[in-house]
mmCIF file of C-alpha atoms in Angstrom:
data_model
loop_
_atom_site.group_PDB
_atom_site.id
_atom_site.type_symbol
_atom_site.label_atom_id
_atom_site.label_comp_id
_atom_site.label_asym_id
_atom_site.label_seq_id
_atom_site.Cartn_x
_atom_site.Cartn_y
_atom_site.Cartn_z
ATOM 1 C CA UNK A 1 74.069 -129.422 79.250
ATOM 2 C CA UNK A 2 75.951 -128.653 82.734
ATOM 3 C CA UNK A 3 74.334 -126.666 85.460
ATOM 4 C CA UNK A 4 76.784 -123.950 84.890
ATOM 5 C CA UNK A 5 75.914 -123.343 81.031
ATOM 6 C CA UNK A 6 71.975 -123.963 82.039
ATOM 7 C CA UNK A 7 72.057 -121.046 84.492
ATOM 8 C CA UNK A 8 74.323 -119.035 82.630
ATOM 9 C CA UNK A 9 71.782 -119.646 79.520
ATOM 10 C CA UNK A 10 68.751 -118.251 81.736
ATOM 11 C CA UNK A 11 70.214 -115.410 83.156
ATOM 12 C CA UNK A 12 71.297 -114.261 79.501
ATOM 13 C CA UNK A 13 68.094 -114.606 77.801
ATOM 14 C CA UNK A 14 66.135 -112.662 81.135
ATOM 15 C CA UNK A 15 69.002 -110.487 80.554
ATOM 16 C CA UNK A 16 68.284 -109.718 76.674
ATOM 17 C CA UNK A 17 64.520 -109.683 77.584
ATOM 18 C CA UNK A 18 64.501 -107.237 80.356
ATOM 19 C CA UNK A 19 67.540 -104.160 78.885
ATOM 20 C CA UNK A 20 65.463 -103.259 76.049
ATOM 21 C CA UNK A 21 62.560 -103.200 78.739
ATOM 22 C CA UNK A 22 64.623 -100.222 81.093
ATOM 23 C CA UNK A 23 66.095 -98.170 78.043
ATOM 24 C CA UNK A 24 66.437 -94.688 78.794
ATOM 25 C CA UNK A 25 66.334 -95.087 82.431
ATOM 26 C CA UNK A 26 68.505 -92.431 84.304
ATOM 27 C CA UNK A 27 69.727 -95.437 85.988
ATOM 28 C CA UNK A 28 69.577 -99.332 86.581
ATOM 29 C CA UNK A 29 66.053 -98.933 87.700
ATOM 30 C CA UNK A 30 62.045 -99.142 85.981
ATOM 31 C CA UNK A 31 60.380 -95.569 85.442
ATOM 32 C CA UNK A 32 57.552 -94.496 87.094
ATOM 33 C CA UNK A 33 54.122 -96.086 85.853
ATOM 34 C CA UNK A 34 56.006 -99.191 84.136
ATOM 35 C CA UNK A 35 54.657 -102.832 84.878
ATOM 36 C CA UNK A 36 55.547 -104.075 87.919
ATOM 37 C CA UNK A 37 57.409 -106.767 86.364
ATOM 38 C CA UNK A 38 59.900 -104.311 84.895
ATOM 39 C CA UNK A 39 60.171 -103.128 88.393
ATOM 40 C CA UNK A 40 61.016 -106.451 89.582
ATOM 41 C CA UNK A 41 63.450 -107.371 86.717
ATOM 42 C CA UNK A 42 65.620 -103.694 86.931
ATOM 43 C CA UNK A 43 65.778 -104.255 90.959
ATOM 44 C CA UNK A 44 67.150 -107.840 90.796
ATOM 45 C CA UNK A 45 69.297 -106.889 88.188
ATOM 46 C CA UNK A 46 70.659 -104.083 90.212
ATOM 47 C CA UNK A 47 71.205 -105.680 93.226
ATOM 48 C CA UNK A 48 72.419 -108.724 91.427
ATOM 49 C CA UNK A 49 75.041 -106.132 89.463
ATOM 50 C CA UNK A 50 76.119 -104.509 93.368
ATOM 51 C CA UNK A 51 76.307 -107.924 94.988
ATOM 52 C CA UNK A 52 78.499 -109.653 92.145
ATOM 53 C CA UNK A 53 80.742 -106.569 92.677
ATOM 54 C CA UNK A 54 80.916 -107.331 96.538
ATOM 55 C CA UNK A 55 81.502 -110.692 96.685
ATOM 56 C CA UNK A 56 83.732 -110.375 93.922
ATOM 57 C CA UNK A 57 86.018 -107.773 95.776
ATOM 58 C CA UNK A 58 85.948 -109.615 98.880
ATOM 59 C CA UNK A 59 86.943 -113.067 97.115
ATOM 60 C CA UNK A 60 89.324 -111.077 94.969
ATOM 61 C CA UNK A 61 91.153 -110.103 98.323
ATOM 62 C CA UNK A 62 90.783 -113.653 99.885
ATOM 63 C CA UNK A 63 92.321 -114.859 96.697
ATOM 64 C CA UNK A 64 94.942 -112.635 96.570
ATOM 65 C CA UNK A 65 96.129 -113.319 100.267
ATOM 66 C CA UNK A 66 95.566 -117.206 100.098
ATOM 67 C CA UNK A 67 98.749 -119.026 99.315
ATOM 68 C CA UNK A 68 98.427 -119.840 95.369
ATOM 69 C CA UNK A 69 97.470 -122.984 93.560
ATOM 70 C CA UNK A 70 95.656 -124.476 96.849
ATOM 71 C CA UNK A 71 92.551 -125.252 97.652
ATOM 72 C CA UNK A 72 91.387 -121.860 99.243
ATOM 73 C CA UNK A 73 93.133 -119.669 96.205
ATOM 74 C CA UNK A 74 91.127 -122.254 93.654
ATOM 75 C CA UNK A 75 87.757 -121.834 95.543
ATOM 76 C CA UNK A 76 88.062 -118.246 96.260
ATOM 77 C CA UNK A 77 89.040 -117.563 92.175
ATOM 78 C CA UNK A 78 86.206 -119.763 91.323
ATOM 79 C CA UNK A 79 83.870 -117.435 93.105
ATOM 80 C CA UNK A 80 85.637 -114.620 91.981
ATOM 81 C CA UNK A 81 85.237 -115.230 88.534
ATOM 82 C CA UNK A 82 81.683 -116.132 88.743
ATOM 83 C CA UNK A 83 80.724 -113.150 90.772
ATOM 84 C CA UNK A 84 82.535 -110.426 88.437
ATOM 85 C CA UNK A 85 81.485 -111.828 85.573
ATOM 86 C CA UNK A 86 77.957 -111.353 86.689
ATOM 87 C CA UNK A 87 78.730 -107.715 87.699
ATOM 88 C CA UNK A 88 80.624 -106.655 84.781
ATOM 89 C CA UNK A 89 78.703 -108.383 82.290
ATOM 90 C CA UNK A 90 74.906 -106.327 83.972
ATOM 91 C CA UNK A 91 77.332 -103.679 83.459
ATOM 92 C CA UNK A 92 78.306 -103.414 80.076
ATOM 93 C CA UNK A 93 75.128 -104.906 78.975
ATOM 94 C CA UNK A 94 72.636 -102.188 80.915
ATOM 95 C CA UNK A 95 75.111 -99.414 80.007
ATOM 96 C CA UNK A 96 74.233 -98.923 76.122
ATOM 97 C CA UNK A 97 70.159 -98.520 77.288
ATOM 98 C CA UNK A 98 70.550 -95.609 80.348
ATOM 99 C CA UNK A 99 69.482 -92.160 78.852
ATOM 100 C CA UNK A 100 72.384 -90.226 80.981
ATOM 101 C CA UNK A 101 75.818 -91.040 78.670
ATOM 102 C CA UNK A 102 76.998 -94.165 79.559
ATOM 103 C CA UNK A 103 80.033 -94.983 77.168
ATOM 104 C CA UNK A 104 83.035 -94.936 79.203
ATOM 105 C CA UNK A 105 81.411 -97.555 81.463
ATOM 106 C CA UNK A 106 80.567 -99.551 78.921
ATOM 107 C CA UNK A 107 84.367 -99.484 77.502
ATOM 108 C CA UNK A 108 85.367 -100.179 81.519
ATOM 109 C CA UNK A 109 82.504 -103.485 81.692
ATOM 110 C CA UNK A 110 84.128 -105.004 78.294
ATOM 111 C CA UNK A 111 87.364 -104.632 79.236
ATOM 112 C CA UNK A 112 87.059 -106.098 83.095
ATOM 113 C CA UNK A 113 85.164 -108.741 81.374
ATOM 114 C CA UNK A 114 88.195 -109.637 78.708
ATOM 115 C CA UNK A 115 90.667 -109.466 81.111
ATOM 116 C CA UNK A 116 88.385 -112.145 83.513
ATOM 117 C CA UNK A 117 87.920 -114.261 81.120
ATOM 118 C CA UNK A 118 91.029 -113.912 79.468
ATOM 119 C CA UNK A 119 92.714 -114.177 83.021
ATOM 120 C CA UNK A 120 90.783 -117.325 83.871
ATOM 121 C CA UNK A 121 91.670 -119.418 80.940
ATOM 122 C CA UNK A 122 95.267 -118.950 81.211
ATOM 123 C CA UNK A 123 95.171 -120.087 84.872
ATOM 124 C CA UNK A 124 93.144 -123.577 83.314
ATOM 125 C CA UNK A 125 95.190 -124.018 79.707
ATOM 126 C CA UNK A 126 98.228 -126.006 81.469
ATOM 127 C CA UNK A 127 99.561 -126.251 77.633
ATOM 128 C CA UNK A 128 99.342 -122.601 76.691
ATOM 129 C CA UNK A 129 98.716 -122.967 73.317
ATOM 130 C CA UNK A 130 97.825 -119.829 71.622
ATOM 131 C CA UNK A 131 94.881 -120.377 69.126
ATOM 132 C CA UNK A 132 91.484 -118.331 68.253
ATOM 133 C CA UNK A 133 91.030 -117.053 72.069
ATOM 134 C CA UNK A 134 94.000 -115.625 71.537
ATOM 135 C CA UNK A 135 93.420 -114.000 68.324
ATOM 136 C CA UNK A 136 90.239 -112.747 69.732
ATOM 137 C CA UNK A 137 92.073 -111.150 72.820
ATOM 138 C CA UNK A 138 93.908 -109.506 70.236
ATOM 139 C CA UNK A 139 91.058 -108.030 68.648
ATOM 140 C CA UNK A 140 89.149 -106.728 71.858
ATOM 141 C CA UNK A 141 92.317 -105.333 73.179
ATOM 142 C CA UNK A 142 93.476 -103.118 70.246
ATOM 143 C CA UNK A 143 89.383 -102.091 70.137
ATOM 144 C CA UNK A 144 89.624 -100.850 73.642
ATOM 145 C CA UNK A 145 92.929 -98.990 72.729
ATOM 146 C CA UNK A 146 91.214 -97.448 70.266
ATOM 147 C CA UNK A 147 88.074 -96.763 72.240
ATOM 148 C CA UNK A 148 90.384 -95.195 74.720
ATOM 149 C CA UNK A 149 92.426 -93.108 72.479
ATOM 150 C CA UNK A 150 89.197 -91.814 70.428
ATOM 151 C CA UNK A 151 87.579 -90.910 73.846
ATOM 152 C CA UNK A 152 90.936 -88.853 74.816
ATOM 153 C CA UNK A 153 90.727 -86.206 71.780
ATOM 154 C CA UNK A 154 86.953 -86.439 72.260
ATOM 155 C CA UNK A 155 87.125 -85.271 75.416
ATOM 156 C CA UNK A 156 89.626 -83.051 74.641
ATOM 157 C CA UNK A 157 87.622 -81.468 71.385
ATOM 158 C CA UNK A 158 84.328 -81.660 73.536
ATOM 159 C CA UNK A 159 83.060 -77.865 74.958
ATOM 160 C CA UNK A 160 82.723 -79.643 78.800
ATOM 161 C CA UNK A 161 86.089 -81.278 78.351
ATOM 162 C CA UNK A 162 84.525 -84.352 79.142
ATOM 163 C CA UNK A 163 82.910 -87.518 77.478
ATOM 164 C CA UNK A 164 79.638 -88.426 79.192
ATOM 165 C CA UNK A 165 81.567 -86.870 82.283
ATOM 166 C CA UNK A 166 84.273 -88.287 82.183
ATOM 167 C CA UNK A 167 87.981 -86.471 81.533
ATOM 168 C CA UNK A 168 90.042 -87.288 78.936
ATOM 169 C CA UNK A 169 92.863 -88.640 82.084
ATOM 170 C CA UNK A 170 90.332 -91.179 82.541
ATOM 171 C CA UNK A 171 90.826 -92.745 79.453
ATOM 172 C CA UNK A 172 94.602 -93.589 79.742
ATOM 173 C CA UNK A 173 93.486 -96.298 81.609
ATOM 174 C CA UNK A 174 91.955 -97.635 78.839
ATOM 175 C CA UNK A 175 94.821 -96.648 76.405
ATOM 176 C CA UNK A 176 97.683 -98.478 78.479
ATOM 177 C CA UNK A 177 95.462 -101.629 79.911
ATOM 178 C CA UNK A 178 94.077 -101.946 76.187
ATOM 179 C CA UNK A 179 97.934 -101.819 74.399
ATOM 180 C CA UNK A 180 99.584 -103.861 77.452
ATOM 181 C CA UNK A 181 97.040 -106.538 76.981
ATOM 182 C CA UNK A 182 97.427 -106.535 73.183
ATOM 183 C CA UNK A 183 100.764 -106.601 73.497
ATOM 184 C CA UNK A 184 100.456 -110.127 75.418
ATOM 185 C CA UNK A 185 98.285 -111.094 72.830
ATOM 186 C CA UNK A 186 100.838 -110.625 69.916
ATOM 187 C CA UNK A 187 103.637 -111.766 72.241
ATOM 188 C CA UNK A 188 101.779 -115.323 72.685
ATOM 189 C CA UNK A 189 100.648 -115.698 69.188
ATOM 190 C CA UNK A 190 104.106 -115.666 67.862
ATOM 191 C CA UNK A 191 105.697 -117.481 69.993
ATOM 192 C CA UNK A 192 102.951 -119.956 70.066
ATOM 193 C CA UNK A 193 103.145 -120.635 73.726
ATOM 194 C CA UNK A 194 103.823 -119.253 77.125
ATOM 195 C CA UNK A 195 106.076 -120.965 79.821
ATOM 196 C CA UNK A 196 104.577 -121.790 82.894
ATOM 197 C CA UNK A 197 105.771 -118.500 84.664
ATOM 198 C CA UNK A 198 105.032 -116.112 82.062
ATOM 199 C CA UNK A 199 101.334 -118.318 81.986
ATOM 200 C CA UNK A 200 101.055 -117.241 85.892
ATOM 201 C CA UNK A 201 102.299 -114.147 85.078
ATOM 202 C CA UNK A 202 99.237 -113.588 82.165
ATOM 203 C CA UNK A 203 97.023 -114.992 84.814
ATOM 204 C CA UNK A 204 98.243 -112.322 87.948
ATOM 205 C CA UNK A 205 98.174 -109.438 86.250
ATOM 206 C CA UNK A 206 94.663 -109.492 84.392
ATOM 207 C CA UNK A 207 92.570 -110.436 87.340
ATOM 208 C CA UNK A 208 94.264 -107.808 89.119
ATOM 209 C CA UNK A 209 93.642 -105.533 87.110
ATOM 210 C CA UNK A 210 89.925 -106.810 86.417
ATOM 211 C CA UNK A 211 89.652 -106.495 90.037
ATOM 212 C CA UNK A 212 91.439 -102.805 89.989
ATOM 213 C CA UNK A 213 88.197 -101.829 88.084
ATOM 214 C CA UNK A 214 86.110 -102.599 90.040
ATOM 215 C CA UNK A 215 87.689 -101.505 93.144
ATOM 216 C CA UNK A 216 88.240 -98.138 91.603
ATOM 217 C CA UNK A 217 84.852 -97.979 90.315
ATOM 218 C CA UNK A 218 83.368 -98.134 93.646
ATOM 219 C CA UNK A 219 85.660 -97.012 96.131
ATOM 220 C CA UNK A 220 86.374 -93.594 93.881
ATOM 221 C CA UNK A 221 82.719 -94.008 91.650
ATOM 222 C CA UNK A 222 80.556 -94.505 94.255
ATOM 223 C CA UNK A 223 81.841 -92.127 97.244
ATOM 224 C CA UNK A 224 78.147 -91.156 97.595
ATOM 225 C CA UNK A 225 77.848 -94.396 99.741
ATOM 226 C CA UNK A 226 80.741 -93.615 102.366
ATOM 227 C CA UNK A 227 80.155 -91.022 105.266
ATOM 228 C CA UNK A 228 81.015 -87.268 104.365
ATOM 229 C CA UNK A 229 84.345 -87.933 106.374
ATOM 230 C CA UNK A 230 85.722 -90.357 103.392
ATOM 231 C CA UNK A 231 84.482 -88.802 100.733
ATOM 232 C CA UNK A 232 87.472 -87.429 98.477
ATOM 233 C CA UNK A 233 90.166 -89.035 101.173
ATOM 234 C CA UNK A 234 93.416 -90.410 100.557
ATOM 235 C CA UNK A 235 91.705 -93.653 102.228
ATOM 236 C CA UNK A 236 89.252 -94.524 99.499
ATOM 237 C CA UNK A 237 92.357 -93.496 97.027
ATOM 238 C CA UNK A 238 94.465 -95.789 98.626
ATOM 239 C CA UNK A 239 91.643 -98.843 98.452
ATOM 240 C CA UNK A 240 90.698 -97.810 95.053
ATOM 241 C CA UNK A 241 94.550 -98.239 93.980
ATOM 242 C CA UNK A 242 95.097 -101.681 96.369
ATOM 243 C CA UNK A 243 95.109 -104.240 93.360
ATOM 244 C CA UNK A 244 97.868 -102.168 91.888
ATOM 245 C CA UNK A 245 100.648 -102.892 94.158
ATOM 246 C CA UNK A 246 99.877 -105.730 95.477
ATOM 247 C CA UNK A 247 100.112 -107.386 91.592
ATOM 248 C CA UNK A 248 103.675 -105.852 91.074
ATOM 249 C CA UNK A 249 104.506 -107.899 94.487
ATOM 250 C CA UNK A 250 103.503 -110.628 93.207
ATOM 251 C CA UNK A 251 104.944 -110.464 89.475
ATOM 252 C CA UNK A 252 108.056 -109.837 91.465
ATOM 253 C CA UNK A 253 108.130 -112.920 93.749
ATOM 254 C CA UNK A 254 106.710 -115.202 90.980
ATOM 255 C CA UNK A 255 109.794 -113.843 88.450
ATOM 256 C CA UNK A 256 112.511 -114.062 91.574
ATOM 257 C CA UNK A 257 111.146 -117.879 92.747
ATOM 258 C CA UNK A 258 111.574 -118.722 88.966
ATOM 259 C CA UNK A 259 115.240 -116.746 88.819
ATOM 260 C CA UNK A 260 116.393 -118.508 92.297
ATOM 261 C CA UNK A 261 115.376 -122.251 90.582
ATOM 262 C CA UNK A 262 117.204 -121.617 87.975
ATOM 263 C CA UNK A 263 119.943 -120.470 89.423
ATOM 264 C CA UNK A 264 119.823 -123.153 92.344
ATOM 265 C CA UNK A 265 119.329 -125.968 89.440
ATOM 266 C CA UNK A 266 122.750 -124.275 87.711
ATOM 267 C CA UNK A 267 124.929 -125.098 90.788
ATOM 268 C CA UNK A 268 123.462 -127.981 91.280
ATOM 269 C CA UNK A 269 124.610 -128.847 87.690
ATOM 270 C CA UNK A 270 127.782 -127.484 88.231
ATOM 271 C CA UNK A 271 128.569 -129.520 90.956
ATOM 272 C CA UNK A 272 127.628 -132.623 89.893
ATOM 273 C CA UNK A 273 129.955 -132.035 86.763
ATOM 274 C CA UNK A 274 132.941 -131.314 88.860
ATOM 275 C CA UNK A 275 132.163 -133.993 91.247
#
């Protein structure tokens, strides 16, 4: 058993022991007159949920700006991965037990966590093969379509307008992340396997968007933290939306490097024929 699967093993079952314990909290936190140890457990799951998020975000940007497949890029994913997974993963777990309607962030934590995980593998399968993850992508992504499409007309139907507070716009998110991604999945199980750009490509754009969630989820979910003078400003907007652009930049350069090698390796050819 590696140190990795150990820890990951503990923190699952103190995970599946303590939820049930904070069910119907209002939030991520024990009630009043509960055990102390419940206390203990809902506070270092909270701040283990907040500071995954952080250092997630901040390796997310270090990884994004470090120059890819070197040492810094590697390290700084590594942590990435390790850090969201523990935030999104609190997430989606705690969201099912708060009293206060919880679904759409539940949806949101199970799809940052597929497109992680999903994300991460392609960067470490050098072959590409498509197989069972693959199939199972599938699966999760046209569930999250669905989840998102259901929650639109529910919203829509629902006398607030809302699902557990949330507008039915919110869920188009959902709707075009969910079909995109399952769109990759079919695309890769027919074809049976990626080339090494569209591999990168996989890889770019669902960490990006993994880190998009969060970064929207706090920056425009969690204003109450800022100073009244950011609160509802074009600045939060604009941090909230950062992942976005900066993955088309660098879907763009990755499909232009691959265009200009191709095209540099065709002259090449042709001149060595006519030489």
């Amino acid at each position: 058993m590696t140190p990795r699967f150990a820890l990951s093993s503990v923190l699952f079952v103190a995970a599946a022991t303590l939820l049930p314990s904070i069910a119907l909290a209002d939030n991520l936190e024990a009630r009043p007159g509960d055990p102390a140890w419940m206390h203990l457990g809902a506070s270092t799951l909270l701040w283990a949920h907040i500071s995954g998020g952080a250092i997630g975000m901040i390796t997310g940007v270090v990884a994004l700006a470090a120059r890819k497949g070197q040492r810094v890029h590697r390290a700084a994913g590594k942590l990435f991965f390790m850090a969201m997974f523990m935030a999104y993963a609190i997430g989606a777990g705690v969201a099912p037990f708060l009293d206060t309607g919880q679904r759409p962030n539940f949806i949101a934590g199970i799809m940052a966590l597929y497109l992680l995980v999903s994300g991460t593998v392609a960067a470490r399968r050098r072959d590409a093969k498509a197989g069972a993850p693959e199939v199972i992508g599938l699966v999760t992504a046209l569930s999250i379509t669905a989840a998102g499409l259901i929650f639109m007309r529910m919203g829509a139907a629902s006398p607030s307008g809302t699902v557990d507070g949330s507008p039915p716009q919110a869920f188009v998110l959902f709707t075009i992340a969910g079909a995109f991604a399952a769109a990759g999945e079919l695309n890769f199980l027919i074809r049976r396997q990626l080339s090494n750009v569209a591999r990168i490509a996989r890889h770019l754009w669902r960490m990006c968007f993994s880190l998009f969630i969060a970064s929207g989820s706090f920056f425009l979910g969690q204003q109450q933290v800022f100073p009244e003078g950011l609160q509802d400003s074009v600045l939060l907007l604009v941090l909230a939306l950062a992942p976005l652009p900066v993955m088309l930049f660098w879907l763009g350069k990755i499909r232009f490097d691959a265009w200009r090698r191709r095209a540099k390796a065709t002259e090449m050819s042709a001149s060595q024929q006519g030489g």
